[in-house]
Amino acid sequence: MHQTFNAALELNLLHANQEGADHNRAHFDQWGIRCLNLMSSPGAGKTALLERTLAALQQELKIVVIEGDMTTELDADRLRQYGVPVIAINTGRSCHLDSQMVSGGIHTLARDYDPQSVDLVFVENVGNLVCPAEFEVGEHAKVALLSVTEGEDKPLKYPLMFQEADCLLITKMDLAPYLDLDLAQLEANVRQMNPHVTLIPVSAKTGAGLDLWLDWVRSQVQQGAALAMA
Amino acid sequence: MHETDMTKALIMTVRDWYVSQPDPPTIEAIHLVVGQFTCVEPAGLAFAFKAQTHKTFLEGVPLVIRETPLIAFCGPCDRPYHPQIGLQYTCPTCGGAMEDIRSGRELKIERIEYSLEGAKV
Ligand SMILES: Nc1nc2c(ncn2[C@@H]2O[C@H](COP(=O)(O)OP(=O)(O)OP(=O)(O)O)[C@@H](O)[C@H]2O)c(=O)[nH]1
Ligand SMILES: [Mg+2]
Ligand SMILES: [Zn+2]
């Protein structure tokens, strides 16, 4: 007769990605680099925020951007104007960056630039409100962006990214007066699943709120430096 | 589509297991656990699995997906509750935030069911 057996695997489907992410983070730690992963739906303002951020910080910190544009070099070209190395990863049709893609970027970083001198790496993820949250790439902190035009219900509908975020930027605040956005409700919705998130309303257009964001970035870099000393 | 990537990871894991066996087993079913609080759609996973295993050693093998509900634990109330995905995540009793997720984040290959040609019973 036919006997069946069971092999208990109990293996996470994201196991390989997680291992790769830990490996990437070990590289960053070894070089004293802080890595921030920027995630949002398409067009929420990741590249615009980075433009402002690079302009403000590039004298003060040695920054590298790993750019996960789906198919083009458009975003990378926008950012290169700030005199900062931008490593573009062609993600093909993938809806998120994974740790293996970012590992390719890290190898470029190690080959073409002096990684020991770098303080901060920004990863601009693929525009998508759902999947990037599930795929760690080796970052030390996750930054989510939600633009005011997307509506205050989005954290309830797409909770994963908001739950995982260490910092949430409400972007395009200059447009808020033209919309019926209820900012208090938006914050209450986010805090349902992430009560301790650092929430900062910003406008890349007017510059409002950017000082708070830059301070948060600086505190992240300091934490990284403190880790490297220990 | 991340279901495609997840399926690739799944097939690679099963293949590793398959080639590590002393006698080639016949795989009868693959059992997965997919939490409701993940970005994975079971139907998408099943579809990708069917497409990617076409004409491979896994062709026709049933993929059995068990979904687990989102269950959070409220510390102040000292008890679990079921957040309503899309509507409300806070504790229905005290209104506290969802901080401790006990179920619903699973994405794993639980077990492989198999048989052996010459197995003596
Ligand atoms: N009014 C206003 N527009 C903004 C602001 N930030 C970005 N935008 C505009 O929003 C559009 C998208 O901005 P991007 O920075 O390209 O958004 P992104 O998130 O990088 O987009 P993808 O990389 O394609 O996902 C552009 O037309 C920007 O000019 C802002 O603070 N205020
Ligand atoms: Mg962009
Ligand atoms: Zn409670």
XYZ file of C-alpha atoms and ligand atoms in Angstrom:
385
model
C 0.000 0.000 0.000
C 0.866 3.592 -0.507
C 2.327 5.354 2.501
C 2.796 9.087 2.715
C 5.340 10.895 4.837
C 5.688 14.470 5.947
C 8.823 16.531 5.878
C 8.318 19.414 8.291
C 10.169 22.383 6.820
C 8.727 25.368 8.707
C 10.729 27.637 6.411
C 9.873 31.264 5.777
C 9.238 32.094 2.120
C 11.213 35.290 2.620
C 14.086 33.456 4.268
C 16.546 34.030 1.410
C 15.623 37.716 1.160
C 16.026 38.180 4.887
C 19.457 36.577 4.885
C 20.512 38.834 2.033
C 19.221 41.885 3.907
C 21.188 40.947 7.024
C 24.270 40.512 4.874
C 23.793 43.946 3.290
C 23.341 45.535 6.699
C 26.540 43.905 7.941
C 28.388 45.622 5.056
C 26.862 48.979 5.950
C 27.763 48.502 9.606
C 31.316 47.555 8.777
C 31.689 50.817 6.823
C 29.840 52.925 9.414
C 27.057 53.718 6.948
C 23.453 54.413 7.930
C 20.923 53.138 5.371
C 17.391 54.537 5.028
C 14.769 52.873 2.826
C 12.267 55.310 1.247
C 8.913 53.801 0.308
C 5.643 55.173 -1.039
C 3.068 54.790 -3.762
C 4.151 56.067 -7.205
C 4.536 59.826 -7.293
C 4.175 60.552 -3.562
C 7.374 62.591 -3.776
C 10.354 60.376 -2.927
C 12.640 61.874 -5.562
C 11.494 65.430 -4.834
C 12.236 64.894 -1.134
C 15.648 63.473 -1.970
C 16.446 66.475 -4.176
C 15.735 68.805 -1.264
C 17.587 66.574 1.165
C 20.717 66.265 -0.958
C 20.778 70.019 -1.539
C 20.613 70.612 2.214
C 22.961 67.896 3.467
C 25.569 67.221 0.805
C 28.106 69.613 2.365
C 27.619 68.128 5.786
C 27.419 64.399 5.036
C 28.837 62.035 2.447
C 25.699 60.603 0.846
C 25.091 57.920 -1.783
C 21.697 57.135 -3.334
C 20.658 53.691 -4.507
C 17.858 54.360 -6.949
C 15.289 51.681 -7.704
C 13.622 53.153 -10.717
C 11.593 50.533 -12.545
C 12.965 50.909 -16.038
C 14.460 54.335 -16.625
C 17.286 56.498 -15.340
C 14.988 59.510 -14.986
C 15.037 59.732 -11.195
C 18.765 58.958 -11.042
C 19.513 61.762 -13.497
C 17.450 64.222 -11.436
C 19.512 63.382 -8.358
C 22.956 63.366 -10.029
C 22.611 67.121 -10.486
C 23.361 67.461 -6.776
C 26.855 66.068 -7.127
C 26.012 62.928 -5.189
C 26.800 59.414 -6.456
C 23.606 57.734 -7.624
C 23.660 54.002 -8.233
C 20.690 53.056 -10.402
C 19.310 49.563 -10.109
C 17.194 48.407 -12.963
C 14.441 46.456 -11.284
C 12.780 45.344 -14.502
C 9.123 44.731 -13.815
C 9.517 43.948 -10.138
C 7.147 45.849 -7.863
C 9.722 46.255 -5.094
C 13.442 46.170 -4.431
C 14.768 43.020 -2.834
C 17.970 42.444 -0.915
C 19.698 40.828 -3.867
C 19.143 43.884 -6.097
C 20.457 46.181 -3.382
C 23.421 43.875 -2.880
C 24.331 44.579 -6.515
C 24.211 48.295 -5.691
C 26.438 47.767 -2.666
C 29.042 46.034 -4.796
C 29.063 48.985 -7.168
C 29.453 51.244 -4.135
C 32.427 49.246 -2.873
C 34.069 49.134 -6.315
C 33.579 52.706 -7.540
C 33.465 54.778 -4.350
C 35.246 54.758 -1.031
C 32.618 53.162 1.225
C 34.558 53.974 4.419
C 34.032 57.677 3.756
C 30.264 57.377 3.206
C 27.920 58.349 6.074
C 24.494 57.768 4.625
C 22.819 55.694 1.917
C 19.298 56.479 0.766
C 17.492 53.690 -1.051
C 14.607 54.963 -3.180
C 12.321 51.973 -3.499
C 9.974 51.241 -6.388
C 6.749 53.254 -6.147
C 4.287 50.833 -4.541
C 2.303 51.135 -1.343
C 2.197 47.445 -0.501
C 5.056 45.160 -1.478
C 8.239 47.030 -0.489
C 7.216 46.760 3.161
C 7.544 42.993 2.982
C 11.047 42.944 1.483
C 13.786 44.211 3.732
C 16.889 45.323 1.824
C 19.371 45.865 4.671
C 18.155 49.261 5.853
C 18.486 50.534 9.406
C 15.193 52.405 9.244
C 12.166 52.607 6.984
C 10.762 55.920 5.810
C 7.244 55.903 4.367
C 5.807 58.822 2.409
C 2.108 59.515 1.970
C 1.028 62.531 -0.034
C -1.954 64.608 1.037
C -3.746 63.792 -2.228
C -3.908 60.099 -1.398
C -6.433 60.426 1.424
C -6.403 59.776 5.150
C -7.840 56.262 4.809
C -4.750 54.788 3.111
C -3.061 53.593 6.327
C -6.193 51.583 7.112
C -6.377 50.100 3.612
C -2.665 49.405 3.149
C -1.502 48.931 6.732
C 1.725 46.987 6.244
C 3.975 49.826 5.162
C 2.571 52.184 7.775
C 2.983 49.612 10.477
C 6.629 49.005 9.566
C 7.650 52.660 9.115
C 10.013 54.325 11.588
C 9.317 57.725 10.082
C 6.231 58.769 8.125
C 6.337 61.909 6.008
C 3.049 63.459 4.954
C 4.145 65.042 1.687
C 2.873 67.850 -0.570
C 1.498 69.759 2.422
C 1.370 72.893 0.236
C -1.621 71.253 -1.494
C -3.526 70.564 1.733
C -5.506 73.831 1.639
C -7.063 72.753 -1.660
C -8.185 69.373 -0.345
C -10.495 68.069 2.372
C -7.663 66.238 4.074
C -8.235 65.642 7.774
C -4.656 65.515 9.074
C -5.724 64.642 12.631
C -7.744 61.701 11.314
C -4.812 60.582 9.167
C -2.530 60.631 12.186
C -5.084 58.748 14.303
C -5.366 56.096 11.569
C -1.596 55.618 11.438
C -1.287 55.452 15.208
C -3.818 52.617 15.324
C -1.082 50.305 14.052
C 2.079 52.284 14.713
C 1.669 54.430 17.831
C 5.340 55.445 18.108
C 6.079 56.451 14.511
C 7.794 59.804 13.942
C 5.272 61.703 11.832
C 6.392 64.815 9.939
C 4.264 66.863 7.517
C 6.481 68.315 4.772
C 6.394 70.117 1.461
C 9.240 69.668 -0.974
C 7.833 72.598 -2.879
C 7.808 75.239 -0.115
C 10.347 73.582 2.172
C 7.901 73.485 5.094
C 8.730 70.806 7.675
C 12.024 69.903 6.047
C 14.068 71.088 9.037
C 12.356 68.450 11.202
C 13.003 65.795 8.571
C 16.671 66.764 8.243
C 17.058 66.617 12.023
C 15.565 63.121 12.010
C 18.047 62.087 9.287
C 20.940 63.559 11.276
C 19.864 61.694 14.401
C 19.814 58.479 12.359
C 23.363 59.084 11.130
C 24.483 59.814 14.698
C 22.978 56.552 15.891
C 24.922 54.773 13.160
C 28.154 56.502 14.174
C 27.556 55.604 17.824
C 27.093 51.978 16.798
C 30.332 52.016 14.809
C 32.246 53.391 17.844
C 30.851 50.798 20.243
C 4.221 40.780 -8.983
C 5.741 39.562 -5.767
C 3.710 36.345 -5.910
C 6.039 35.387 -8.763
C 9.144 35.989 -6.625
C 7.653 34.187 -3.649
C 6.824 31.226 -5.855
C 10.392 31.146 -7.152
C 11.647 31.028 -3.573
C 9.138 28.295 -2.816
C 10.169 26.136 -5.760
C 13.863 26.610 -4.979
C 13.349 25.505 -1.386
C 11.381 22.439 -2.428
C 13.982 21.551 -5.061
C 16.783 21.814 -2.460
C 14.857 19.455 -0.243
C 14.103 17.093 -3.148
C 17.718 16.691 -4.280
C 18.892 16.213 -0.698
C 16.761 13.068 -0.309
C 18.588 9.700 -0.590
C 15.811 8.180 -2.761
C 13.814 10.407 -5.104
C 10.436 10.856 -3.388
C 7.111 11.486 -5.075
C 5.823 14.812 -3.818
C 2.109 14.489 -3.033
C 1.412 18.010 -1.776
C 3.056 21.163 -0.511
C 1.536 22.843 2.509
C 1.886 26.593 2.970
C 0.753 28.951 5.693
C -0.105 32.464 4.536
C -1.174 35.102 7.036
C -3.943 37.571 6.267
C -1.708 40.448 7.328
C 0.864 39.963 4.554
C 1.093 41.289 1.025
C 0.485 37.854 -0.449
C -2.712 36.866 -2.170
C -3.228 33.064 -1.934
C -4.972 32.946 -5.312
C -2.044 34.771 -6.925
C 0.371 32.346 -5.337
C -1.594 29.329 -6.551
C -1.718 30.766 -10.064
C 2.012 31.533 -10.159
C 2.810 28.073 -8.815
C 0.800 26.402 -11.551
C 2.458 28.529 -14.226
C 6.004 28.104 -12.948
C 5.866 24.360 -12.307
C 4.525 23.537 -15.777
C 6.683 20.727 -17.203
C 8.864 20.469 -14.089
C 9.147 17.829 -11.362
C 6.400 19.698 -9.511
C 3.834 19.733 -12.307
C 0.400 18.859 -10.963
C 1.463 18.829 -7.307
C -1.307 20.364 -5.185
C -0.374 23.521 -3.308
C -2.395 23.564 -0.112
C -2.595 27.042 1.372
C -3.825 27.552 4.923
C -4.680 31.155 5.712
C -4.171 32.406 9.241
C -6.277 35.273 10.615
C -4.892 38.515 11.989
C -4.854 38.235 15.762
C -3.371 40.916 17.989
C -2.804 40.885 21.725
C -3.791 43.826 23.890
C -1.360 44.228 26.782
C -3.504 46.478 29.005
C -6.559 44.214 28.597
C -4.352 41.115 28.739
C -6.231 39.357 25.954
C -6.202 38.709 22.198
C -8.546 40.324 19.694
C -9.293 40.239 15.949
C -8.465 43.551 14.268
C -10.669 44.328 11.268
C -8.333 44.719 8.307
C -9.146 47.874 6.388
C -11.343 49.294 9.133
C -10.004 49.163 12.644
C -6.825 47.834 14.209
C -7.161 49.121 17.771
C -8.392 47.026 20.671
C -12.230 47.050 20.666
C -12.298 47.147 24.467
C -9.815 49.861 25.435
C -8.959 51.466 22.081
C -5.239 50.729 22.511
C -3.062 50.528 19.415
C -2.197 47.259 17.683
C 1.337 46.666 18.923
C 1.624 42.937 19.404
C 0.656 40.764 16.443
C 0.305 37.114 17.371
C -0.988 35.687 14.086
C -1.411 36.804 10.482
C 2.208 37.596 9.511
C 3.100 34.015 8.525
C 4.533 33.263 5.092
C 5.983 29.828 5.342
C 6.357 26.389 3.869
C 4.987 24.245 6.620
C 5.625 20.765 5.249
C 6.014 18.592 2.177
C 3.872 15.502 1.890
C 5.576 12.726 -0.064
C 5.669 8.999 -0.774
C 8.445 6.594 -1.739
C 8.207 4.070 -4.577
C 9.775 1.135 -2.819
C 8.697 2.004 0.693
C 7.870 -1.063 2.763
C 4.860 -0.794 5.008
N 2.863 70.550 -4.983
C 3.809 69.666 -4.702
N 4.179 68.762 -5.628
C 5.142 67.855 -5.314
C 5.773 67.842 -4.053
N 6.674 66.838 -4.017
C 6.606 66.244 -5.233
N 5.679 66.871 -6.020
C 5.338 66.522 -7.398
O 4.789 65.224 -7.458
C 5.219 64.545 -8.640
C 5.913 63.247 -8.287
O 7.069 63.501 -7.505
P 8.323 62.520 -7.450
O 9.302 63.110 -6.532
O 8.764 62.174 -8.823
O 7.623 61.247 -6.808
P 8.266 59.797 -6.580
O 7.658 59.270 -5.336
O 9.743 59.862 -6.639
O 7.701 58.993 -7.828
P 8.151 57.530 -8.382
O 9.624 57.410 -8.155
O 7.773 57.562 -9.804
O 7.354 56.552 -7.583
C 6.145 65.521 -9.365
O 5.405 66.176 -10.364
C 6.568 66.477 -8.280
O 6.859 67.765 -8.773
C 5.372 68.847 -3.093
O 5.853 68.907 -1.957
N 4.390 69.711 -3.469
Mg 11.081 58.734 -7.777
Zn -7.394 46.623 25.139
